[in-house]
């Protein structure tokens, strides 16, 4: 197996990877599962990460690690520069992964049968519950999908601190990004511990007042559809009403994702100072 010493990764190598990554565009005909597997495999061999085990093994021996770095890159400063570029490359990977996962989350709201005024109240109540559940899923997706990608960044930051005789509390960067992630993708402002400038969360009334093609579409409007479907043999059909779902999902995908990308870049830029 090829070792890092046989194929030294330079700042220029990683900068080239960064430029290539910026040019990557989603494949229109690719479903999420295929895209997920492909991208994870591709990112695994970009930049310095392909030698992650070799680097971590060397770092376990603190007494010889600096000599190991000098033997490969010539001096400590050059390796620090390589680490900084690697962090920029990982910023692209993690920002895309995190924002794509968040954008996948959809708000679906259903109504039960009843008079129009009762149905409206039920839809609003269901919308509120759906928004609450969405905020809980934000945390789960971050822990499951994003945290594993951040472990390499954490390892790099620990190495960088060691080489510069500095101190880094492992996990603090992951926690900082989690705070940004949860604030940006929180939908109801009352779920925020405190108001923050970069949060796109709104009050419940904001979502109720949104205009959408599904507005005022209640179960009694769809009774004729239900009746037609009911005559099909063995039809299990139950009619659910989507209320404001399209508008809310568009907001998640656009404004929230763009805000997250901006704040994520700022956080990564702060690592190079």
mmCIF file of C-alpha atoms in Angstrom:
data_model
loop_
_atom_site.group_PDB
_atom_site.id
_atom_site.type_symbol
_atom_site.label_atom_id
_atom_site.label_comp_id
_atom_site.label_asym_id
_atom_site.label_seq_id
_atom_site.Cartn_x
_atom_site.Cartn_y
_atom_site.Cartn_z
ATOM 1 C CA UNK A 1 0.000 0.000 0.000
ATOM 2 C CA UNK A 2 1.292 3.446 -0.921
ATOM 3 C CA UNK A 3 2.453 5.529 2.031
ATOM 4 C CA UNK A 4 2.327 9.265 2.555
ATOM 5 C CA UNK A 5 6.122 9.526 2.267
ATOM 6 C CA UNK A 6 5.952 7.924 -1.178
ATOM 7 C CA UNK A 7 3.303 10.420 -2.321
ATOM 8 C CA UNK A 8 3.649 13.598 -0.293
ATOM 9 C CA UNK A 9 0.485 15.723 -0.224
ATOM 10 C CA UNK A 10 1.285 19.406 -0.722
ATOM 11 C CA UNK A 11 -0.683 22.629 -0.308
ATOM 12 C CA UNK A 12 -0.965 22.836 -4.101
ATOM 13 C CA UNK A 13 -2.391 19.297 -4.283
ATOM 14 C CA UNK A 14 -5.197 20.140 -1.872
ATOM 15 C CA UNK A 15 -5.900 23.508 -3.511
ATOM 16 C CA UNK A 16 -6.391 21.607 -6.763
ATOM 17 C CA UNK A 17 -8.840 19.268 -5.013
ATOM 18 C CA UNK A 18 -10.714 22.295 -3.672
ATOM 19 C CA UNK A 19 -11.104 23.779 -7.151
ATOM 20 C CA UNK A 20 -12.342 20.447 -8.504
ATOM 21 C CA UNK A 21 -14.831 20.137 -5.640
ATOM 22 C CA UNK A 22 -16.231 23.598 -6.378
ATOM 23 C CA UNK A 23 -17.000 22.514 -9.943
ATOM 24 C CA UNK A 24 -18.930 19.403 -8.910
ATOM 25 C CA UNK A 25 -22.651 19.574 -9.654
ATOM 26 C CA UNK A 26 -25.449 17.215 -8.539
ATOM 27 C CA UNK A 27 -26.496 14.503 -10.955
ATOM 28 C CA UNK A 28 -30.113 15.053 -11.892
ATOM 29 C CA UNK A 29 -30.878 11.363 -12.456
ATOM 30 C CA UNK A 30 -29.238 10.149 -9.230
ATOM 31 C CA UNK A 31 -31.370 9.213 -6.234
ATOM 32 C CA UNK A 32 -30.265 10.114 -2.709
ATOM 33 C CA UNK A 33 -28.962 6.692 -1.646
ATOM 34 C CA UNK A 34 -26.771 6.299 -4.738
ATOM 35 C CA UNK A 35 -25.480 9.847 -4.441
ATOM 36 C CA UNK A 36 -24.792 9.374 -0.724
ATOM 37 C CA UNK A 37 -22.683 6.238 -1.273
ATOM 38 C CA UNK A 38 -20.837 7.697 -4.269
ATOM 39 C CA UNK A 39 -19.916 11.004 -2.662
ATOM 40 C CA UNK A 40 -18.776 9.428 0.573
ATOM 41 C CA UNK A 41 -16.474 7.123 -1.360
ATOM 42 C CA UNK A 42 -15.139 10.000 -3.474
ATOM 43 C CA UNK A 43 -14.468 12.323 -0.546
ATOM 44 C CA UNK A 44 -12.661 9.580 1.340
ATOM 45 C CA UNK A 45 -9.771 9.705 -1.164
ATOM 46 C CA UNK A 46 -9.556 13.493 -1.534
ATOM 47 C CA UNK A 47 -6.761 15.503 0.033
ATOM 48 C CA UNK A 48 -4.935 14.324 3.119
ATOM 49 C CA UNK A 49 -7.729 12.102 4.400
ATOM 50 C CA UNK A 50 -6.657 9.094 2.326
ATOM 51 C CA UNK A 51 -3.677 8.817 4.707
ATOM 52 C CA UNK A 52 -5.713 9.421 7.858
ATOM 53 C CA UNK A 53 -4.740 6.154 9.583
ATOM 54 C CA UNK A 54 -1.042 6.583 8.814
ATOM 55 C CA UNK A 55 -1.054 10.157 10.154
ATOM 56 C CA UNK A 56 -3.015 9.247 13.291
ATOM 57 C CA UNK A 57 -0.730 6.283 13.970
ATOM 58 C CA UNK A 58 2.273 8.604 13.770
ATOM 59 C CA UNK A 59 0.572 11.125 16.057
ATOM 60 C CA UNK A 60 0.025 8.531 18.787
ATOM 61 C CA UNK A 61 3.757 8.733 19.530
ATOM 62 C CA UNK A 62 4.059 12.335 20.666
ATOM 63 C CA UNK A 63 7.823 12.102 21.214
ATOM 64 C CA UNK A 64 8.561 11.325 17.564
ATOM 65 C CA UNK A 65 5.635 13.022 15.790
ATOM 66 C CA UNK A 66 7.384 16.329 15.074
ATOM 67 C CA UNK A 67 10.390 14.476 13.654
ATOM 68 C CA UNK A 68 8.017 12.408 11.491
ATOM 69 C CA UNK A 69 6.407 15.589 10.148
ATOM 70 C CA UNK A 70 9.778 17.211 9.407
ATOM 71 C CA UNK A 71 10.984 14.052 7.663
ATOM 72 C CA UNK A 72 8.039 14.234 5.224
ATOM 73 C CA UNK A 73 7.359 17.970 4.748
ATOM 74 C CA UNK A 74 10.727 19.477 5.664
ATOM 75 C CA UNK A 75 9.404 21.671 8.486
ATOM 76 C CA UNK A 76 6.437 22.087 10.834
ATOM 77 C CA UNK A 77 5.141 25.263 9.137
ATOM 78 C CA UNK A 78 4.646 23.482 5.808
ATOM 79 C CA UNK A 79 2.543 20.765 7.429
ATOM 80 C CA UNK A 80 0.480 23.390 9.269
ATOM 81 C CA UNK A 81 -0.224 25.010 5.876
ATOM 82 C CA UNK A 82 -1.281 21.592 4.500
ATOM 83 C CA UNK A 83 -3.614 21.110 7.490
ATOM 84 C CA UNK A 84 -5.193 24.534 6.875
ATOM 85 C CA UNK A 85 -5.921 23.673 3.241
ATOM 86 C CA UNK A 86 -7.275 20.279 4.255
ATOM 87 C CA UNK A 87 -9.688 22.011 6.628
ATOM 88 C CA UNK A 88 -10.870 24.239 3.753
ATOM 89 C CA UNK A 89 -11.493 21.114 1.664
ATOM 90 C CA UNK A 90 -13.448 19.480 4.503
ATOM 91 C CA UNK A 91 -15.522 22.641 4.891
ATOM 92 C CA UNK A 92 -16.892 22.056 1.394
ATOM 93 C CA UNK A 93 -17.644 18.403 2.140
ATOM 94 C CA UNK A 94 -19.308 18.990 5.502
ATOM 95 C CA UNK A 95 -21.287 22.057 4.439
ATOM 96 C CA UNK A 96 -22.730 20.188 1.458
ATOM 97 C CA UNK A 97 -23.512 17.080 3.465
ATOM 98 C CA UNK A 98 -25.150 18.963 6.315
ATOM 99 C CA UNK A 99 -27.223 21.270 4.117
ATOM 100 C CA UNK A 100 -28.330 18.450 1.805
ATOM 101 C CA UNK A 101 -29.477 16.367 4.769
ATOM 102 C CA UNK A 102 -31.386 19.310 6.215
ATOM 103 C CA UNK A 103 -32.960 20.143 2.860
ATOM 104 C CA UNK A 104 -34.210 16.573 2.562
ATOM 105 C CA UNK A 105 -36.438 17.019 5.583
ATOM 106 C CA UNK A 106 -39.991 17.758 4.583
ATOM 107 C CA UNK A 107 -42.949 19.123 6.470
ATOM 108 C CA UNK A 108 -46.133 17.172 5.800
ATOM 109 C CA UNK A 109 -49.310 18.219 7.526
ATOM 110 C CA UNK A 110 -52.578 16.282 7.395
ATOM 111 C CA UNK A 111 -56.139 17.117 8.401
ATOM 112 C CA UNK A 112 -58.987 15.006 9.747
ATOM 113 C CA UNK A 113 -62.591 15.108 8.513
ATOM 114 C CA UNK A 114 -65.053 17.618 9.876
ATOM 115 C CA UNK A 115 -66.616 21.033 9.153
ATOM 116 C CA UNK A 116 -64.381 23.561 7.457
ATOM 117 C CA UNK A 117 -63.744 25.718 10.552
ATOM 118 C CA UNK A 118 -62.887 22.645 12.640
ATOM 119 C CA UNK A 119 -60.662 21.300 9.868
ATOM 120 C CA UNK A 120 -58.762 24.596 9.725
ATOM 121 C CA UNK A 121 -57.975 24.449 13.441
ATOM 122 C CA UNK A 122 -56.908 20.814 13.150
ATOM 123 C CA UNK A 123 -54.617 21.596 10.222
ATOM 124 C CA UNK A 124 -52.996 24.445 12.161
ATOM 125 C CA UNK A 125 -52.513 22.200 15.168
ATOM 126 C CA UNK A 126 -51.018 19.488 12.981
ATOM 127 C CA UNK A 127 -48.733 22.049 11.345
ATOM 128 C CA UNK A 128 -47.448 23.141 14.744
ATOM 129 C CA UNK A 129 -46.769 19.534 15.755
ATOM 130 C CA UNK A 130 -44.971 18.874 12.460
ATOM 131 C CA UNK A 131 -42.737 21.919 12.962
ATOM 132 C CA UNK A 132 -41.892 20.770 16.497
ATOM 133 C CA UNK A 133 -40.999 17.276 15.272
ATOM 134 C CA UNK A 134 -38.875 18.768 12.490
ATOM 135 C CA UNK A 135 -36.734 20.638 15.027
ATOM 136 C CA UNK A 136 -36.114 17.394 16.907
ATOM 137 C CA UNK A 137 -35.036 15.629 13.702
ATOM 138 C CA UNK A 138 -32.450 18.378 13.124
ATOM 139 C CA UNK A 139 -30.416 17.190 16.118
ATOM 140 C CA UNK A 140 -30.660 13.542 15.140
ATOM 141 C CA UNK A 141 -29.501 14.167 11.561
ATOM 142 C CA UNK A 142 -26.553 16.238 12.790
ATOM 143 C CA UNK A 143 -25.378 13.498 15.150
ATOM 144 C CA UNK A 144 -25.855 10.673 12.654
ATOM 145 C CA UNK A 145 -24.646 12.276 9.414
ATOM 146 C CA UNK A 146 -22.414 15.236 10.240
ATOM 147 C CA UNK A 147 -20.512 14.298 13.405
ATOM 148 C CA UNK A 148 -18.668 11.338 11.788
ATOM 149 C CA UNK A 149 -17.368 13.694 9.073
ATOM 150 C CA UNK A 150 -16.144 16.152 11.699
ATOM 151 C CA UNK A 151 -13.945 13.604 13.478
ATOM 152 C CA UNK A 152 -11.171 14.079 10.904
ATOM 153 C CA UNK A 153 -11.336 17.861 11.403
ATOM 154 C CA UNK A 154 -11.097 17.340 15.152
ATOM 155 C CA UNK A 155 -8.040 15.108 14.722
ATOM 156 C CA UNK A 156 -6.384 17.748 12.536
ATOM 157 C CA UNK A 157 -7.074 20.488 15.070
ATOM 158 C CA UNK A 158 -5.556 18.401 17.878
ATOM 159 C CA UNK A 159 -2.424 17.811 15.764
ATOM 160 C CA UNK A 160 -2.184 21.482 14.819
ATOM 161 C CA UNK A 161 -2.420 22.538 18.468
ATOM 162 C CA UNK A 162 0.259 20.027 19.449
ATOM 163 C CA UNK A 163 2.647 21.185 16.716
ATOM 164 C CA UNK A 164 2.213 24.857 17.646
ATOM 165 C CA UNK A 165 2.464 24.200 21.405
ATOM 166 C CA UNK A 166 -1.126 25.383 21.749
ATOM 167 C CA UNK A 167 -4.135 23.800 23.455
ATOM 168 C CA UNK A 168 -7.301 22.546 21.778
ATOM 169 C CA UNK A 169 -10.261 21.027 23.606
ATOM 170 C CA UNK A 170 -11.294 18.103 21.434
ATOM 171 C CA UNK A 171 -14.951 18.323 20.398
ATOM 172 C CA UNK A 172 -15.275 22.082 20.816
ATOM 173 C CA UNK A 173 -15.316 22.695 17.048
ATOM 174 C CA UNK A 174 -18.044 20.068 16.567
ATOM 175 C CA UNK A 175 -20.058 21.747 19.316
ATOM 176 C CA UNK A 176 -19.652 25.186 17.695
ATOM 177 C CA UNK A 177 -20.862 23.881 14.351
ATOM 178 C CA UNK A 178 -23.767 22.098 16.027
ATOM 179 C CA UNK A 179 -24.894 25.382 17.568
ATOM 180 C CA UNK A 180 -24.865 27.052 14.140
ATOM 181 C CA UNK A 181 -26.619 24.081 12.547
ATOM 182 C CA UNK A 182 -29.432 23.879 15.089
ATOM 183 C CA UNK A 183 -29.980 27.641 15.156
ATOM 184 C CA UNK A 184 -30.158 27.968 11.380
ATOM 185 C CA UNK A 185 -32.415 24.971 10.812
ATOM 186 C CA UNK A 186 -34.714 25.575 13.779
ATOM 187 C CA UNK A 187 -38.126 26.524 12.419
ATOM 188 C CA UNK A 188 -39.975 27.876 15.469
ATOM 189 C CA UNK A 189 -38.305 30.788 17.226
ATOM 190 C CA UNK A 190 -39.600 29.695 20.630
ATOM 191 C CA UNK A 191 -37.368 26.615 20.351
ATOM 192 C CA UNK A 192 -34.225 28.765 20.341
ATOM 193 C CA UNK A 193 -32.459 29.075 23.722
ATOM 194 C CA UNK A 194 -31.879 32.736 22.837
ATOM 195 C CA UNK A 195 -32.348 34.880 19.748
ATOM 196 C CA UNK A 196 -29.359 34.824 17.394
ATOM 197 C CA UNK A 197 -28.625 37.036 14.393
ATOM 198 C CA UNK A 198 -28.174 34.208 11.889
ATOM 199 C CA UNK A 199 -31.287 32.227 12.827
ATOM 200 C CA UNK A 200 -34.031 31.966 10.203
ATOM 201 C CA UNK A 201 -36.568 30.652 12.703
ATOM 202 C CA UNK A 202 -40.024 32.237 12.681
ATOM 203 C CA UNK A 203 -43.032 32.295 14.954
ATOM 204 C CA UNK A 204 -45.843 29.823 14.308
ATOM 205 C CA UNK A 205 -48.021 32.665 12.991
ATOM 206 C CA UNK A 206 -45.514 33.220 10.184
ATOM 207 C CA UNK A 207 -46.154 29.744 8.806
ATOM 208 C CA UNK A 208 -49.913 29.992 9.272
ATOM 209 C CA UNK A 209 -49.986 33.177 7.188
ATOM 210 C CA UNK A 210 -47.932 31.770 4.304
ATOM 211 C CA UNK A 211 -49.698 31.681 0.955
ATOM 212 C CA UNK A 212 -49.534 28.452 -0.969
ATOM 213 C CA UNK A 213 -51.489 26.607 -3.628
ATOM 214 C CA UNK A 214 -52.594 24.226 -0.869
ATOM 215 C CA UNK A 215 -54.145 27.045 1.151
ATOM 216 C CA UNK A 216 -57.740 26.433 2.217
ATOM 217 C CA UNK A 217 -57.730 22.942 0.764
ATOM 218 C CA UNK A 218 -59.555 20.864 3.339
ATOM 219 C CA UNK A 219 -60.989 17.412 3.524
ATOM 220 C CA UNK A 220 -64.509 18.392 2.461
ATOM 221 C CA UNK A 221 -63.061 19.722 -0.818
ATOM 222 C CA UNK A 222 -61.639 16.288 -1.494
ATOM 223 C CA UNK A 223 -64.668 14.196 -0.547
ATOM 224 C CA UNK A 224 -65.564 13.603 -4.241
ATOM 225 C CA UNK A 225 -62.035 12.269 -4.799
ATOM 226 C CA UNK A 226 -62.353 9.981 -1.803
ATOM 227 C CA UNK A 227 -65.685 8.685 -3.025
ATOM 228 C CA UNK A 228 -64.285 7.888 -6.470
ATOM 229 C CA UNK A 229 -61.278 6.091 -4.999
ATOM 230 C CA UNK A 230 -63.444 4.237 -2.506
ATOM 231 C CA UNK A 231 -65.219 2.351 -5.300
ATOM 232 C CA UNK A 232 -61.936 0.714 -6.304
ATOM 233 C CA UNK A 233 -61.842 -2.874 -4.971
ATOM 234 C CA UNK A 234 -59.865 -3.099 -1.722
ATOM 235 C CA UNK A 235 -58.860 0.563 -1.778
ATOM 236 C CA UNK A 236 -56.970 1.532 1.417
ATOM 237 C CA UNK A 237 -57.041 5.189 0.402
ATOM 238 C CA UNK A 238 -57.340 7.837 3.077
ATOM 239 C CA UNK A 239 -57.223 11.455 2.052
ATOM 240 C CA UNK A 240 -54.609 13.632 3.773
ATOM 241 C CA UNK A 241 -54.451 17.360 3.190
ATOM 242 C CA UNK A 242 -51.102 19.069 2.647
ATOM 243 C CA UNK A 243 -51.217 22.539 4.178
ATOM 244 C CA UNK A 244 -48.463 25.070 3.493
ATOM 245 C CA UNK A 245 -46.016 22.200 2.996
ATOM 246 C CA UNK A 246 -44.559 23.515 -0.261
ATOM 247 C CA UNK A 247 -43.821 27.009 1.052
ATOM 248 C CA UNK A 248 -42.215 25.729 4.243
ATOM 249 C CA UNK A 249 -40.070 23.206 2.411
ATOM 250 C CA UNK A 250 -38.889 25.885 -0.041
ATOM 251 C CA UNK A 251 -37.834 28.063 2.892
ATOM 252 C CA UNK A 252 -35.852 25.213 4.417
ATOM 253 C CA UNK A 253 -34.086 24.451 1.158
ATOM 254 C CA UNK A 254 -33.234 28.010 0.193
ATOM 255 C CA UNK A 255 -32.884 30.636 2.908
ATOM 256 C CA UNK A 256 -31.859 28.257 5.693
ATOM 257 C CA UNK A 257 -29.309 26.375 3.574
ATOM 258 C CA UNK A 258 -27.704 29.577 2.285
ATOM 259 C CA UNK A 259 -27.421 30.978 5.803
ATOM 260 C CA UNK A 260 -25.824 27.771 7.039
ATOM 261 C CA UNK A 261 -23.241 27.794 4.249
ATOM 262 C CA UNK A 262 -22.223 31.364 5.092
ATOM 263 C CA UNK A 263 -21.882 30.722 8.834
ATOM 264 C CA UNK A 264 -20.060 27.436 8.261
ATOM 265 C CA UNK A 265 -17.484 29.160 6.043
ATOM 266 C CA UNK A 266 -16.942 31.846 8.684
ATOM 267 C CA UNK A 267 -16.349 29.189 11.330
ATOM 268 C CA UNK A 268 -13.812 27.315 9.206
ATOM 269 C CA UNK A 269 -12.038 30.543 8.275
ATOM 270 C CA UNK A 270 -11.546 31.249 11.975
ATOM 271 C CA UNK A 271 -9.476 28.054 12.256
ATOM 272 C CA UNK A 272 -6.736 29.447 10.013
ATOM 273 C CA UNK A 273 -6.006 32.536 12.065
#
